[in-house]
mmCIF file of C-alpha atoms in Angstrom:
data_model
loop_
_atom_site.group_PDB
_atom_site.id
_atom_site.type_symbol
_atom_site.label_atom_id
_atom_site.label_comp_id
_atom_site.label_asym_id
_atom_site.label_seq_id
_atom_site.Cartn_x
_atom_site.Cartn_y
_atom_site.Cartn_z
ATOM 1 C CA MET A 9 238.613 185.670 255.257
ATOM 2 C CA GLN A 10 241.554 186.645 257.441
ATOM 3 C CA SER A 11 242.995 184.325 260.045
ATOM 4 C CA LEU A 12 242.231 185.356 263.616
ATOM 5 C CA PRO A 13 245.851 186.450 264.345
ATOM 6 C CA ASP A 14 245.876 188.551 261.142
ATOM 7 C CA TYR A 15 242.507 190.035 262.092
ATOM 8 C CA LEU A 16 243.888 191.064 265.480
ATOM 9 C CA THR A 17 247.047 192.495 263.892
ATOM 10 C CA PHE A 18 245.181 194.548 261.312
ATOM 11 C CA PRO A 19 241.544 193.803 260.456
ATOM 12 C CA MET A 20 240.485 194.187 256.837
ATOM 13 C CA HIS A 21 236.897 194.871 257.945
ATOM 14 C CA THR A 22 235.250 196.327 261.034
ATOM 15 C CA ASN A 23 231.628 196.749 262.104
ATOM 16 C CA MET A 24 232.282 200.343 263.122
ATOM 17 C CA GLY A 25 235.134 202.836 262.930
ATOM 18 C CA THR A 26 238.441 202.723 261.113
ATOM 19 C CA PRO A 27 240.362 199.414 261.068
ATOM 20 C CA HIS A 28 243.396 199.393 263.356
ATOM 21 C CA ALA A 29 245.610 196.892 265.146
ATOM 22 C CA THR A 30 244.373 195.476 268.446
ATOM 23 C CA VAL A 31 246.500 196.752 271.330
ATOM 24 C CA VAL A 32 246.161 196.607 275.079
ATOM 25 C CA SER A 33 245.414 200.190 276.057
ATOM 26 C CA ALA A 34 244.617 199.740 279.748
ATOM 27 C CA ARG A 35 245.039 197.265 282.561
ATOM 28 C CA PRO A 36 242.206 194.679 282.402
ATOM 29 C CA GLY A 37 239.476 195.557 284.882
ATOM 30 C CA SER A 38 240.549 199.207 285.171
ATOM 31 C CA GLY A 39 237.758 200.634 283.051
ATOM 32 C CA PHE A 40 235.216 199.978 280.355
ATOM 33 C CA ALA A 41 235.724 199.904 276.614
ATOM 34 C CA TYR A 42 233.274 198.314 274.205
ATOM 35 C CA SER A 43 235.455 195.867 272.315
ATOM 36 C CA THR A 44 234.552 193.183 269.822
ATOM 37 C CA MET A 45 238.309 192.737 269.496
ATOM 38 C CA GLY A 46 238.494 191.894 273.204
ATOM 39 C CA TYR A 47 236.245 188.925 272.486
ATOM 40 C CA ALA A 48 238.547 187.990 269.578
ATOM 41 C CA VAL A 49 241.448 187.841 272.055
ATOM 42 C CA VAL A 50 239.390 185.551 274.320
ATOM 43 C CA GLN A 51 238.530 183.407 271.280
ATOM 44 C CA LEU A 52 242.220 183.083 270.371
ATOM 45 C CA ALA A 53 243.126 182.180 273.975
ATOM 46 C CA ILE A 54 240.479 179.415 274.007
ATOM 47 C CA GLU A 55 241.629 178.051 270.661
ATOM 48 C CA ASP A 56 245.307 178.146 271.651
ATOM 49 C CA ALA A 57 244.746 176.617 275.089
ATOM 50 C CA LEU A 58 242.412 173.828 273.962
ATOM 51 C CA GLY A 59 243.680 173.246 270.433
ATOM 52 C CA ILE A 60 240.140 173.249 268.995
ATOM 53 C CA PRO A 61 238.103 175.808 267.051
ATOM 54 C CA PHE A 62 236.084 178.258 269.150
ATOM 55 C CA ASN A 63 232.818 177.026 267.614
ATOM 56 C CA THR A 64 233.642 173.434 268.672
ATOM 57 C CA PHE A 65 234.286 174.591 272.231
ATOM 58 C CA MET A 66 231.020 176.529 272.363
ATOM 59 C CA THR A 67 229.021 173.700 270.770
ATOM 60 C CA ASP A 68 230.383 171.019 273.120
ATOM 61 C CA SER A 69 230.627 173.041 276.332
ATOM 62 C CA ILE A 70 227.708 175.475 276.166
ATOM 63 C CA PHE A 71 225.205 174.687 273.430
ATOM 64 C CA ALA A 72 224.921 170.883 273.740
ATOM 65 C CA PRO A 73 224.163 170.946 277.488
ATOM 66 C CA LEU A 74 221.458 173.571 276.808
ATOM 67 C CA GLY A 75 219.912 171.542 273.968
ATOM 68 C CA ILE A 76 220.981 174.095 271.352
ATOM 69 C CA THR A 77 221.586 172.053 268.197
ATOM 70 C CA HIS A 78 220.766 174.298 265.207
ATOM 71 C CA SER A 79 222.687 177.455 266.179
ATOM 72 C CA SER A 80 226.390 178.083 265.758
ATOM 73 C CA TYR A 81 229.239 180.572 265.511
ATOM 74 C CA ASP A 82 229.935 179.125 262.042
ATOM 75 C CA VAL A 83 227.399 180.434 259.501
ATOM 76 C CA VAL A 84 228.917 178.237 256.758
ATOM 77 C CA GLU A 85 228.124 175.161 258.873
ATOM 78 C CA ILE A 86 224.537 176.372 259.373
ATOM 79 C CA MET A 87 224.086 176.965 255.638
ATOM 80 C CA ALA A 88 225.530 173.530 254.801
ATOM 81 C CA ARG A 89 222.948 171.929 257.118
ATOM 82 C CA GLY A 90 220.151 173.886 255.438
ATOM 83 C CA ASP A 91 219.228 175.702 258.664
ATOM 84 C CA ALA A 92 219.936 179.282 257.502
ATOM 85 C CA GLU A 93 216.250 180.075 256.928
ATOM 86 C CA ASP A 94 215.562 179.381 260.628
ATOM 87 C CA LEU A 95 218.040 181.999 261.895
ATOM 88 C CA VAL A 96 217.016 185.292 263.423
ATOM 89 C CA ALA A 97 217.414 187.849 260.620
ATOM 90 C CA ASN A 98 219.919 190.720 260.489
ATOM 91 C CA TYR A 99 218.745 194.167 259.392
ATOM 92 C CA ASP A 100 220.538 197.324 258.310
ATOM 93 C CA ASN A 101 219.733 200.812 259.641
ATOM 94 C CA GLU A 102 216.793 201.108 257.216
ATOM 95 C CA LEU A 103 215.395 197.761 258.469
ATOM 96 C CA VAL A 104 216.235 195.997 255.211
ATOM 97 C CA PRO A 105 217.200 192.342 255.778
ATOM 98 C CA GLU A 106 220.918 191.643 255.333
ATOM 99 C CA SER A 107 222.660 188.370 254.577
ATOM 100 C CA HIS A 108 224.532 186.683 257.400
ATOM 101 C CA LYS A 109 228.196 187.673 257.360
ATOM 102 C CA LYS A 110 231.316 185.663 258.178
ATOM 103 C CA TYR A 111 233.824 187.126 260.638
ATOM 104 C CA ALA A 112 237.299 186.051 261.720
ATOM 105 C CA GLY A 113 236.448 187.225 265.234
ATOM 106 C CA LYS A 114 233.611 184.780 265.763
ATOM 107 C CA ALA A 115 233.308 185.244 269.548
ATOM 108 C CA GLY A 116 232.287 188.889 269.308
ATOM 109 C CA ALA A 117 230.266 188.971 266.112
ATOM 110 C CA SER A 118 229.229 185.593 264.726
ATOM 111 C CA LEU A 119 226.697 183.889 266.965
ATOM 112 C CA LYS A 120 223.782 182.837 264.756
ATOM 113 C CA LEU A 121 220.680 181.607 266.572
ATOM 114 C CA THR A 122 217.253 180.295 265.751
ATOM 115 C CA ALA A 123 214.479 182.119 267.603
ATOM 116 C CA SER A 124 213.636 179.111 269.788
ATOM 117 C CA GLU A 125 217.286 178.476 270.660
ATOM 118 C CA PHE A 126 217.748 182.172 271.439
ATOM 119 C CA GLY A 127 215.008 181.617 274.007
ATOM 120 C CA LYS A 128 216.895 178.629 275.448
ATOM 121 C CA LEU A 129 220.066 180.700 275.746
ATOM 122 C CA ILE A 130 218.266 183.596 277.462
ATOM 123 C CA SER A 131 216.541 181.149 279.827
ATOM 124 C CA SER A 132 219.923 179.696 280.770
ATOM 125 C CA PHE A 133 220.940 183.087 282.192
ATOM 126 C CA VAL A 134 218.051 182.910 284.644
ATOM 127 C CA SER A 135 218.499 179.317 285.782
ATOM 128 C CA ASN A 136 222.219 178.662 285.533
ATOM 129 C CA PRO A 137 223.851 176.979 288.529
ATOM 130 C CA LEU A 138 227.314 177.669 287.064
ATOM 131 C CA ALA A 139 226.844 181.442 286.953
ATOM 132 C CA GLY A 140 225.301 181.719 290.403
ATOM 133 C CA ASP A 141 223.138 184.531 291.701
ATOM 134 C CA SER A 142 226.020 186.989 292.180
ATOM 135 C CA ALA A 143 227.350 186.746 288.619
ATOM 136 C CA LEU A 144 223.841 186.706 287.237
ATOM 137 C CA SER A 145 222.809 189.862 289.072
ATOM 138 C CA GLN A 146 225.966 191.646 287.828
ATOM 139 C CA MET A 147 224.864 191.011 284.242
ATOM 140 C CA PHE A 148 221.860 193.259 284.906
ATOM 141 C CA GLU A 149 223.614 195.905 287.030
ATOM 142 C CA ALA A 150 225.540 198.848 285.644
ATOM 143 C CA GLN A 151 229.236 198.089 285.968
ATOM 144 C CA PRO A 152 231.867 200.614 287.089
ATOM 145 C CA GLY A 153 233.143 202.876 284.343
ATOM 146 C CA THR A 154 230.241 202.149 281.959
ATOM 147 C CA TYR A 155 228.357 205.360 282.709
ATOM 148 C CA GLY A 156 225.404 203.201 283.701
ATOM 149 C CA SER A 157 224.996 201.726 280.240
ATOM 150 C CA TRP A 158 226.440 198.200 280.535
ATOM 151 C CA GLY A 159 226.056 195.193 282.788
ATOM 152 C CA ILE A 160 228.355 192.209 282.248
ATOM 153 C CA GLY A 161 227.853 191.412 278.561
ATOM 154 C CA LEU A 162 224.495 193.174 278.305
ATOM 155 C CA GLU A 163 223.678 196.721 277.312
ATOM 156 C CA LEU A 164 221.214 198.410 279.666
ATOM 157 C CA PHE A 165 218.402 200.456 278.094
ATOM 158 C CA GLY A 166 215.430 202.492 279.206
ATOM 159 C CA GLU A 167 214.859 205.282 281.675
ATOM 160 C CA HIS A 168 215.744 203.094 284.649
ATOM 161 C CA ARG A 169 218.138 200.804 282.759
ATOM 162 C CA THR A 170 215.778 197.856 283.254
ATOM 163 C CA ILE A 171 215.760 196.671 279.633
ATOM 164 C CA VAL A 172 218.771 194.524 278.732
ATOM 165 C CA GLY A 173 220.158 193.234 275.473
ATOM 166 C CA HIS A 174 222.500 194.104 272.668
ATOM 167 C CA SER A 175 221.713 195.494 269.256
ATOM 168 C CA GLY A 176 224.803 193.950 267.708
ATOM 169 C CA GLY A 177 224.794 196.753 265.167
ATOM 170 C CA ALA A 178 222.351 194.775 263.021
#
């Protein structure tokens, strides 16, 4: 697997499209662009600033306070613990189960959850004193430049954009 800096410079694999180097193409906040690589940049910033792996940061700062103990951004860790069979499955376009993949850009593509812990994470969006009502409501409201299709971090579906989530391409 590539290192995160190498992945950002020129990824060997992508979920969609042709691999290319990650470049800043617009001023942050000036528009919308779906970008797994944007999350990879955030991951690298966290790792550089704190000097710890992204998964460690997420486990200690987000998951542990929520009581999430079997899920992780590190699928190898999950498999080593013997918890892989409890994960929510991935499927291809024909709805055939796929194995869990490993990605250098963990922040945008590697969260592996059990069904019950997925519920805990979703519940935390509703009752999270850190996010506050304003930030929470923006997650469910179409953001500028998204053509009505994205809140903050959540894709908006349905006739009235009242169904939220993310397919993740799997």
